[in-house]
Amino acid sequence: PLPFTLFDIISYFSLLAILIVWGWQKAHFWKIIVLGALLVPLAAAWAWVSGVLRGNDMSLAFTQLHFIPLLSVWLLLGYFMGLRPTNNLRMFRVIFYASFFKDLLGLYVYIFIYDMDMGTREYLIDHPTSIYLVCGMVYASWQMLRARISRWKKGFFLLTLLVIGTAYIINDRRASYAGVLVAILLVPAILPKTLRLNFWPWYKLLLTLGLIVLGGFAVDASNPYSFSGALKSEVLRTDVLNYRHIENFNLLSGVALEPILGLGFGTHYPQVIELPDISATFTLFTAIPHNTLYFLWAFAGPLGIASFTTFAWMTLIVITRCGAWARTGTQLFYAILALFLATQW
C-alpha cells in the first residue's frame, strides 16, 4: 500500500485539532457540508466492501482509496476557515503569493534552463498548479478593482497578473482553460440580482461575439489547410490511439462489465486493449488510472459517479447562493473565486 505522506498526516491532524478546539457545529449549513463531504467516501467504502466480498485484494483496495477521504477532510477544513472572514483573506493571500513565487521560479527555469523552448515537455510546473494560478490572477484582479489601495499597489498587482498569466499559458493545462471558460459563462448566474441586471446587456453582447467567432472557426475548419482545419483534424483524428484513449476505453469496458455494483476496489481494470507498460515508472498503472472520474465509475459503479456529480452540483449551488446573497464586494469575490476554482477542479 502507498505510505501515508506528510501532507496526509498534517491534513488529518489539522482537522482533529480544529474539531477539538472549536467543537462540533450545530448550524444547519454544517449538516449540509458534512453530508456533502461524506457522499463520495461512503460510496467508495461500499465499493470496497462489495469488492472484498467478491474476493478482491483488501490491501490493493486500501491503496486505491488512499486519497478519497482527503476530499472530506479538506472540505471540512474549508468550512472552519470560512467561519471567520479574516481567515479567508489570509488563505487567499497565501495562495496568491505562493502562485507568484512558483511562477517566478517557473519562468526562471523556462528562460535560463529551457532557453525559452518547451520542446516535448507537456507542462512547465505541474498539472494542479494551474488551478491555483487562476486563483492568484482572480485575487490580483480583485485587488486592482478595489478603490482603497494606492496606485503603486495596483501597479504591483498588475505586474503579478502579467507574470502569473504568462506562466499559466506556458504551463498549458487545457482542462484548466476549459474550466476558466465555464466559470466566465457562469459568472452572471451567481451575481446579486441588481448587479446581474446591470451586467446582462454586456454579457449578451460578449456571448454574441463569442458565437460569431466560433461560427467563423467552424467555417474556417472546412479548409483542411487552415489553422482551425488543422486543429480539427488533430482533435478528431482516429488513426492514432494515445495512452489516454486506451485507458478510457478500458475503464468504460469495466463499467460495461459490472454496470450495477462496479468492479469493486481491490482489483485491476480490464485490459481489453493492452496499455503500454509503464510499470517501471508507476507499478499500479492498471489499478489507479489517470482518469479519476472513469476510475470512480468503473470501480464504484453508478453509486460512485452519482455521489461525485451530486457533490459537484451541491458545491456549485452553494457558490451560486453565496454570490446571490453577497452584501459586500469581498463576499462577492469569495463566490467568484470559488466558482473559478470549482469549475477547473
Short mmCIF file of C-alpha atoms in Angstrom, two decimals:
data_model
loop_
_atom_site.label_atom_id
_atom_site.label_comp_id
_atom_site.label_asym_id
_atom_site.label_seq_id
_atom_site.Cartn_x
_atom_site.Cartn_y
_atom_site.Cartn_z
CA PRO A 1 0.00 0.00 0.00
CA LEU A 2 1.00 3.61 -0.55
CA PRO A 3 2.52 5.08 2.63
CA PHE A 4 0.87 7.98 4.39
CA THR A 5 2.56 11.18 3.25
CA LEU A 6 3.36 14.18 5.43
CA PHE A 7 0.54 16.01 3.60
CA ASP A 8 -1.98 13.29 4.65
CA ILE A 9 -0.83 13.33 8.27
CA ILE A 10 -0.94 17.13 8.57
CA SER A 11 -4.42 17.18 6.94
CA TYR A 12 -5.95 14.65 9.34
CA PHE A 13 -4.31 16.13 12.45
CA SER A 14 -5.34 19.67 11.44
CA LEU A 15 -8.99 18.63 11.21
CA LEU A 16 -8.77 16.74 14.50
CA ALA A 17 -7.19 19.75 16.24
CA ILE A 18 -9.85 22.14 14.89
CA LEU A 19 -12.69 19.83 15.96
CA ILE A 20 -11.20 19.64 19.46
CA VAL A 21 -10.70 23.42 19.75
CA TRP A 22 -13.88 24.65 18.01
CA GLY A 23 -16.16 21.69 18.71
CA TRP A 24 -18.82 20.02 16.58
CA GLN A 25 -21.06 22.60 14.89
CA LYS A 26 -24.86 22.77 15.27
CA ALA A 27 -25.69 25.00 12.28
CA HIS A 28 -27.94 23.60 9.52
CA PHE A 29 -25.35 24.52 6.91
CA TRP A 30 -22.80 22.40 8.80
CA LYS A 31 -25.09 19.37 8.36
CA ILE A 32 -25.24 20.01 4.59
CA ILE A 33 -21.44 20.31 4.43
CA VAL A 34 -20.95 17.05 6.36
CA LEU A 35 -23.46 15.26 4.11
CA GLY A 36 -21.66 16.54 1.01
CA ALA A 37 -18.27 15.63 2.45
CA LEU A 38 -19.29 12.03 3.16
CA LEU A 39 -21.04 11.30 -0.15
CA VAL A 40 -18.03 10.14 -2.19
CA PRO A 41 -16.17 8.31 0.66
CA LEU A 42 -19.35 6.39 1.61
CA ALA A 43 -19.90 5.29 -1.98
CA ALA A 44 -16.23 4.29 -2.21
CA ALA A 45 -16.46 2.39 1.10
CA TRP A 46 -19.44 0.43 -0.23
CA ALA A 47 -17.45 -0.42 -3.39
CA TRP A 48 -14.56 -1.57 -1.14
CA VAL A 49 -16.87 -3.88 0.83
CA SER A 50 -18.52 -5.29 -2.30
CA GLY A 51 -15.08 -5.84 -3.86
CA VAL A 52 -13.65 -7.61 -0.83
CA LEU A 53 -16.76 -9.83 -0.58
CA ARG A 54 -16.10 -10.85 -4.18
CA GLY A 55 -12.54 -11.85 -3.34
CA ASN A 56 -10.66 -8.69 -4.29
CA ASP A 57 -7.35 -7.76 -2.65
CA MET A 58 -8.03 -5.69 0.52
CA SER A 59 -4.53 -4.17 0.54
CA LEU A 60 -4.86 -3.01 -3.08
CA ALA A 61 -8.32 -1.63 -2.26
CA PHE A 62 -6.85 0.48 0.56
CA THR A 63 -4.21 1.83 -1.83
CA GLN A 64 -6.84 2.76 -4.42
CA LEU A 65 -8.97 4.51 -1.77
CA HIS A 66 -5.99 6.28 -0.22
CA PHE A 67 -6.76 9.82 -1.41
CA ILE A 68 -10.59 9.78 -1.28
CA PRO A 69 -11.06 10.67 2.45
CA LEU A 70 -8.95 13.80 1.86
CA LEU A 71 -11.91 15.21 -0.10
CA SER A 72 -13.90 15.19 3.14
CA VAL A 73 -11.03 16.47 5.28
CA TRP A 74 -10.33 19.48 3.11
CA LEU A 75 -13.99 20.36 2.61
CA LEU A 76 -14.45 20.41 6.40
CA LEU A 77 -11.23 22.38 6.88
CA GLY A 78 -12.57 24.88 4.35
CA TYR A 79 -15.81 25.19 6.29
CA PHE A 80 -13.97 26.03 9.53
CA MET A 81 -11.68 28.50 7.74
CA GLY A 82 -14.74 30.18 6.24
CA LEU A 83 -16.36 30.78 9.64
CA ARG A 84 -14.06 33.78 10.08
CA PRO A 85 -13.72 36.15 7.09
CA THR A 86 -10.24 37.24 8.24
CA ASN A 87 -9.09 33.62 7.85
CA ASN A 88 -10.32 33.61 4.25
CA LEU A 89 -8.31 36.71 3.39
CA ARG A 90 -5.17 35.19 4.93
CA MET A 91 -5.74 31.96 2.99
CA PHE A 92 -6.24 33.85 -0.30
CA ARG A 93 -3.03 35.81 0.29
CA VAL A 94 -1.12 32.58 0.89
CA ILE A 95 -2.47 31.12 -2.39
CA PHE A 96 -1.67 34.37 -4.24
CA TYR A 97 1.92 34.75 -3.04
CA ALA A 98 2.61 31.01 -3.39
CA SER A 99 1.35 31.21 -7.00
CA PHE A 100 3.52 34.27 -7.66
CA PHE A 101 6.61 32.58 -6.20
CA LYS A 102 6.03 29.38 -8.21
CA ASP A 103 5.60 31.46 -11.36
CA LEU A 104 8.83 33.36 -10.84
CA LEU A 105 10.63 30.05 -10.31
CA GLY A 106 8.89 28.52 -13.34
CA LEU A 107 9.75 31.46 -15.59
CA TYR A 108 13.37 31.33 -14.40
CA VAL A 109 13.51 27.67 -15.43
CA TYR A 110 11.79 28.46 -18.75
CA ILE A 111 14.14 31.34 -19.66
CA PHE A 112 17.52 30.24 -18.28
CA ILE A 113 17.32 26.42 -18.26
CA TYR A 114 14.91 25.58 -21.11
CA ASP A 115 16.17 28.51 -23.26
CA MET A 116 12.53 29.53 -23.84
CA ASP A 117 11.80 26.25 -25.63
CA MET A 118 9.44 23.70 -24.06
CA GLY A 119 10.40 21.05 -26.61
CA THR A 120 8.33 17.91 -25.98
CA ARG A 121 7.54 18.85 -22.35
CA GLU A 122 3.81 18.85 -21.62
CA TYR A 123 3.85 21.44 -18.82
CA LEU A 124 6.14 23.95 -17.14
CA ILE A 125 5.22 23.49 -13.45
CA ASP A 126 2.73 20.63 -12.95
CA HIS A 127 -0.92 19.66 -13.51
CA PRO A 128 -2.80 21.04 -10.46
CA THR A 129 -0.85 24.31 -10.14
CA SER A 130 -2.90 25.89 -12.96
CA ILE A 131 -5.96 25.85 -10.67
CA TYR A 132 -4.14 27.99 -8.09
CA LEU A 133 -2.55 30.25 -10.71
CA VAL A 134 -6.08 31.18 -11.84
CA CYS A 135 -6.99 31.87 -8.18
CA GLY A 136 -3.90 34.09 -7.97
CA MET A 137 -4.99 36.01 -11.08
CA VAL A 138 -8.55 36.42 -9.76
CA TYR A 139 -7.13 37.72 -6.46
CA ALA A 140 -4.82 40.20 -8.28
CA SER A 141 -7.74 41.40 -10.45
CA TRP A 142 -9.90 41.93 -7.36
CA GLN A 143 -7.15 43.97 -5.67
CA MET A 144 -6.83 46.17 -8.76
CA LEU A 145 -10.59 46.86 -8.73
CA ARG A 146 -10.58 47.93 -5.07
CA ALA A 147 -10.83 51.69 -4.57
CA ARG A 148 -8.98 51.90 -1.24
CA ILE A 149 -5.50 50.79 -2.31
CA SER A 150 -2.78 53.06 -3.65
CA ARG A 151 -1.68 53.31 -7.28
CA TRP A 152 1.68 51.68 -6.66
CA LYS A 153 -0.06 48.67 -5.10
CA LYS A 154 -2.37 48.46 -8.10
CA GLY A 155 0.72 48.61 -10.31
CA PHE A 156 2.26 45.75 -8.31
CA PHE A 157 -0.86 43.60 -8.75
CA LEU A 158 -0.93 44.39 -12.49
CA LEU A 159 2.67 43.18 -12.72
CA THR A 160 1.86 39.99 -10.80
CA LEU A 161 -1.16 39.44 -13.06
CA LEU A 162 1.09 39.56 -16.13
CA VAL A 163 3.71 37.28 -14.54
CA ILE A 164 1.19 34.69 -13.32
CA GLY A 165 -0.70 34.84 -16.62
CA THR A 166 2.48 34.22 -18.63
CA ALA A 167 3.43 31.14 -16.61
CA TYR A 168 -0.18 29.94 -16.72
CA ILE A 169 -0.22 30.00 -20.53
CA ILE A 170 3.18 28.26 -20.79
CA ASN A 171 2.01 25.60 -18.30
CA ASP A 172 -0.59 24.71 -20.97
CA ARG A 173 -3.21 22.79 -18.96
CA ARG A 174 -6.14 22.54 -21.38
CA ALA A 175 -8.60 21.25 -18.74
CA SER A 176 -7.90 24.42 -16.74
CA TYR A 177 -8.60 26.57 -19.81
CA ALA A 178 -11.96 24.80 -20.23
CA GLY A 179 -12.77 25.35 -16.53
CA VAL A 180 -12.00 29.08 -16.79
CA LEU A 181 -14.27 29.37 -19.85
CA VAL A 182 -17.12 27.62 -17.99
CA ALA A 183 -16.60 29.93 -14.97
CA ILE A 184 -16.74 33.05 -17.18
CA LEU A 185 -20.01 31.82 -18.72
CA LEU A 186 -21.47 31.11 -15.25
CA VAL A 187 -20.39 34.36 -13.51
CA PRO A 188 -23.66 36.23 -14.36
CA ALA A 189 -25.66 33.39 -12.76
CA ILE A 190 -24.04 33.94 -9.36
CA LEU A 191 -24.20 37.75 -9.25
CA PRO A 192 -26.67 39.56 -6.94
CA LYS A 193 -29.88 40.43 -8.78
CA THR A 194 -29.22 44.19 -9.16
CA LEU A 195 -25.70 43.66 -10.42
CA ARG A 196 -26.85 40.87 -12.74
CA LEU A 197 -29.43 43.17 -14.40
CA ASN A 198 -26.76 45.84 -14.95
CA PHE A 199 -24.30 43.30 -16.37
CA TRP A 200 -26.76 41.37 -18.53
CA PRO A 201 -26.62 43.56 -21.72
CA TRP A 202 -22.81 43.34 -21.76
CA TYR A 203 -22.97 39.59 -21.18
CA LYS A 204 -25.36 39.13 -24.13
CA LEU A 205 -23.03 41.22 -26.32
CA LEU A 206 -19.97 39.16 -25.33
CA LEU A 207 -21.90 35.91 -25.83
CA THR A 208 -22.99 37.04 -29.32
CA LEU A 209 -19.43 37.98 -30.25
CA GLY A 210 -18.21 34.61 -28.94
CA LEU A 211 -20.77 32.75 -31.06
CA ILE A 212 -19.72 34.75 -34.15
CA VAL A 213 -16.06 33.84 -33.52
CA LEU A 214 -16.98 30.17 -33.03
CA GLY A 215 -19.03 30.30 -36.23
CA GLY A 216 -16.02 31.72 -38.07
CA PHE A 217 -13.85 28.91 -36.72
CA ALA A 218 -16.46 26.36 -37.86
CA VAL A 219 -16.48 27.77 -41.40
CA ASP A 220 -12.68 28.01 -41.47
CA ALA A 221 -12.39 24.41 -40.22
CA SER A 222 -13.83 23.14 -43.53
CA ASN A 223 -10.50 24.04 -45.11
CA PRO A 224 -8.01 21.32 -44.02
CA TYR A 225 -5.06 23.66 -44.75
CA SER A 226 -6.25 26.44 -42.42
CA PHE A 227 -5.29 26.79 -38.75
CA SER A 228 -8.67 25.66 -37.38
CA GLY A 229 -8.90 22.94 -40.05
CA ALA A 230 -5.56 21.51 -38.95
CA LEU A 231 -6.68 21.80 -35.30
CA LYS A 232 -9.91 19.93 -36.07
CA SER A 233 -8.08 17.12 -37.85
CA GLU A 234 -5.70 16.82 -34.86
CA VAL A 235 -8.53 16.66 -32.31
CA LEU A 236 -10.75 14.30 -34.31
CA ARG A 237 -8.05 12.09 -35.79
CA THR A 238 -8.79 8.38 -35.49
CA ASP A 239 -5.64 6.87 -36.96
CA VAL A 240 -3.70 7.09 -33.68
CA LEU A 241 -4.76 5.86 -30.23
CA ASN A 242 -2.80 7.51 -27.43
CA TYR A 243 -2.45 6.26 -23.85
CA ARG A 244 -5.44 8.26 -22.59
CA HIS A 245 -7.75 6.91 -25.32
CA ILE A 246 -6.84 3.31 -24.49
CA GLU A 247 -7.16 3.86 -20.74
CA ASN A 248 -10.60 5.48 -21.11
CA PHE A 249 -11.78 2.65 -23.37
CA ASN A 250 -10.61 0.03 -20.87
CA LEU A 251 -12.27 1.84 -17.94
CA LEU A 252 -15.58 2.12 -19.82
CA SER A 253 -15.24 -1.58 -20.65
CA GLY A 254 -15.06 -2.13 -16.87
CA VAL A 255 -18.27 -0.10 -16.50
CA ALA A 256 -19.97 -2.31 -19.11
CA LEU A 257 -18.64 -5.46 -17.39
CA GLU A 258 -20.12 -4.56 -13.97
CA PRO A 259 -22.79 -1.90 -14.63
CA ILE A 260 -24.64 -2.21 -11.28
CA LEU A 261 -22.08 -2.76 -8.48
CA GLY A 262 -18.94 -1.73 -10.34
CA LEU A 263 -15.72 -3.75 -10.28
CA GLY A 264 -15.26 -3.10 -6.55
CA PHE A 265 -11.96 -1.76 -5.21
CA GLY A 266 -9.10 -4.21 -4.81
CA THR A 267 -8.75 -5.33 -8.41
CA HIS A 268 -7.31 -4.10 -11.74
CA TYR A 269 -9.50 -2.73 -14.50
CA PRO A 270 -9.72 -4.89 -17.66
CA GLN A 271 -7.11 -4.54 -20.41
CA VAL A 272 -9.37 -5.04 -23.43
CA ILE A 273 -6.75 -3.13 -25.39
CA GLU A 274 -3.33 -3.68 -23.84
CA LEU A 275 -1.87 -0.48 -22.41
CA PRO A 276 1.80 0.38 -22.96
CA ASP A 277 3.75 -0.97 -19.97
CA ILE A 278 4.73 1.95 -17.69
CA SER A 279 5.28 -0.21 -14.59
CA ALA A 280 8.90 0.99 -14.38
CA THR A 281 7.50 4.47 -13.56
CA PHE A 282 4.24 3.52 -11.84
CA THR A 283 3.71 -0.08 -10.71
CA LEU A 284 -0.06 0.21 -10.19
CA PHE A 285 -0.91 1.81 -13.54
CA THR A 286 -3.62 -0.83 -14.21
CA ALA A 287 -5.22 -0.25 -10.80
CA ILE A 288 -5.01 3.54 -10.36
CA PRO A 289 -5.71 5.22 -13.73
CA HIS A 290 -5.19 8.82 -14.78
CA ASN A 291 -8.90 9.47 -15.37
CA THR A 292 -10.34 9.91 -11.87
CA LEU A 293 -13.98 10.15 -12.96
CA TYR A 294 -13.95 6.96 -15.03
CA PHE A 295 -11.93 5.36 -12.20
CA LEU A 296 -14.74 6.07 -9.73
CA TRP A 297 -17.42 4.97 -12.21
CA ALA A 298 -15.66 1.70 -13.13
CA PHE A 299 -14.83 0.64 -9.56
CA ALA A 300 -17.72 2.14 -7.53
CA GLY A 301 -20.39 1.80 -10.22
CA PRO A 302 -23.33 4.18 -10.74
CA LEU A 303 -23.45 4.93 -6.99
CA GLY A 304 -19.88 6.24 -7.09
CA ILE A 305 -20.30 8.51 -10.10
CA ALA A 306 -23.71 9.71 -8.83
CA SER A 307 -22.14 10.65 -5.47
CA PHE A 308 -19.39 12.60 -7.18
CA THR A 309 -21.73 14.52 -9.50
CA THR A 310 -24.11 15.27 -6.60
CA PHE A 311 -21.15 16.60 -4.60
CA ALA A 312 -20.09 18.78 -7.56
CA TRP A 313 -23.62 20.16 -8.06
CA MET A 314 -24.03 20.88 -4.33
CA THR A 315 -20.78 22.84 -4.46
CA LEU A 316 -21.96 24.94 -7.42
CA ILE A 317 -25.37 25.55 -5.81
CA VAL A 318 -23.73 26.79 -2.59
CA ILE A 319 -21.41 29.06 -4.63
CA THR A 320 -24.43 30.46 -6.51
CA ARG A 321 -26.23 31.20 -3.24
CA CYS A 322 -23.11 32.87 -1.77
CA GLY A 323 -22.88 35.15 -4.81
CA ALA A 324 -26.60 35.98 -4.95
CA TRP A 325 -26.69 36.81 -1.23
CA ALA A 326 -23.44 38.85 -1.21
CA ARG A 327 -23.76 42.17 0.63
CA THR A 328 -20.18 43.39 0.13
CA GLY A 329 -17.59 43.30 -2.63
CA THR A 330 -15.46 40.94 -0.53
CA GLN A 331 -18.30 38.42 -0.17
CA LEU A 332 -18.91 38.52 -3.94
CA PHE A 333 -15.18 37.99 -4.54
CA TYR A 334 -15.33 34.85 -2.35
CA ALA A 335 -18.08 33.42 -4.55
CA ILE A 336 -16.34 34.29 -7.84
CA LEU A 337 -13.01 32.86 -6.67
CA ALA A 338 -14.77 29.67 -5.51
CA LEU A 339 -16.53 29.41 -8.89
CA PHE A 340 -13.24 29.62 -10.84
CA LEU A 341 -11.64 27.05 -8.53
CA ALA A 342 -14.57 24.59 -8.62
CA THR A 343 -15.11 24.62 -12.39
CA GLN A 344 -11.44 23.90 -13.05
CA TRP A 345 -11.44 21.09 -10.49
#
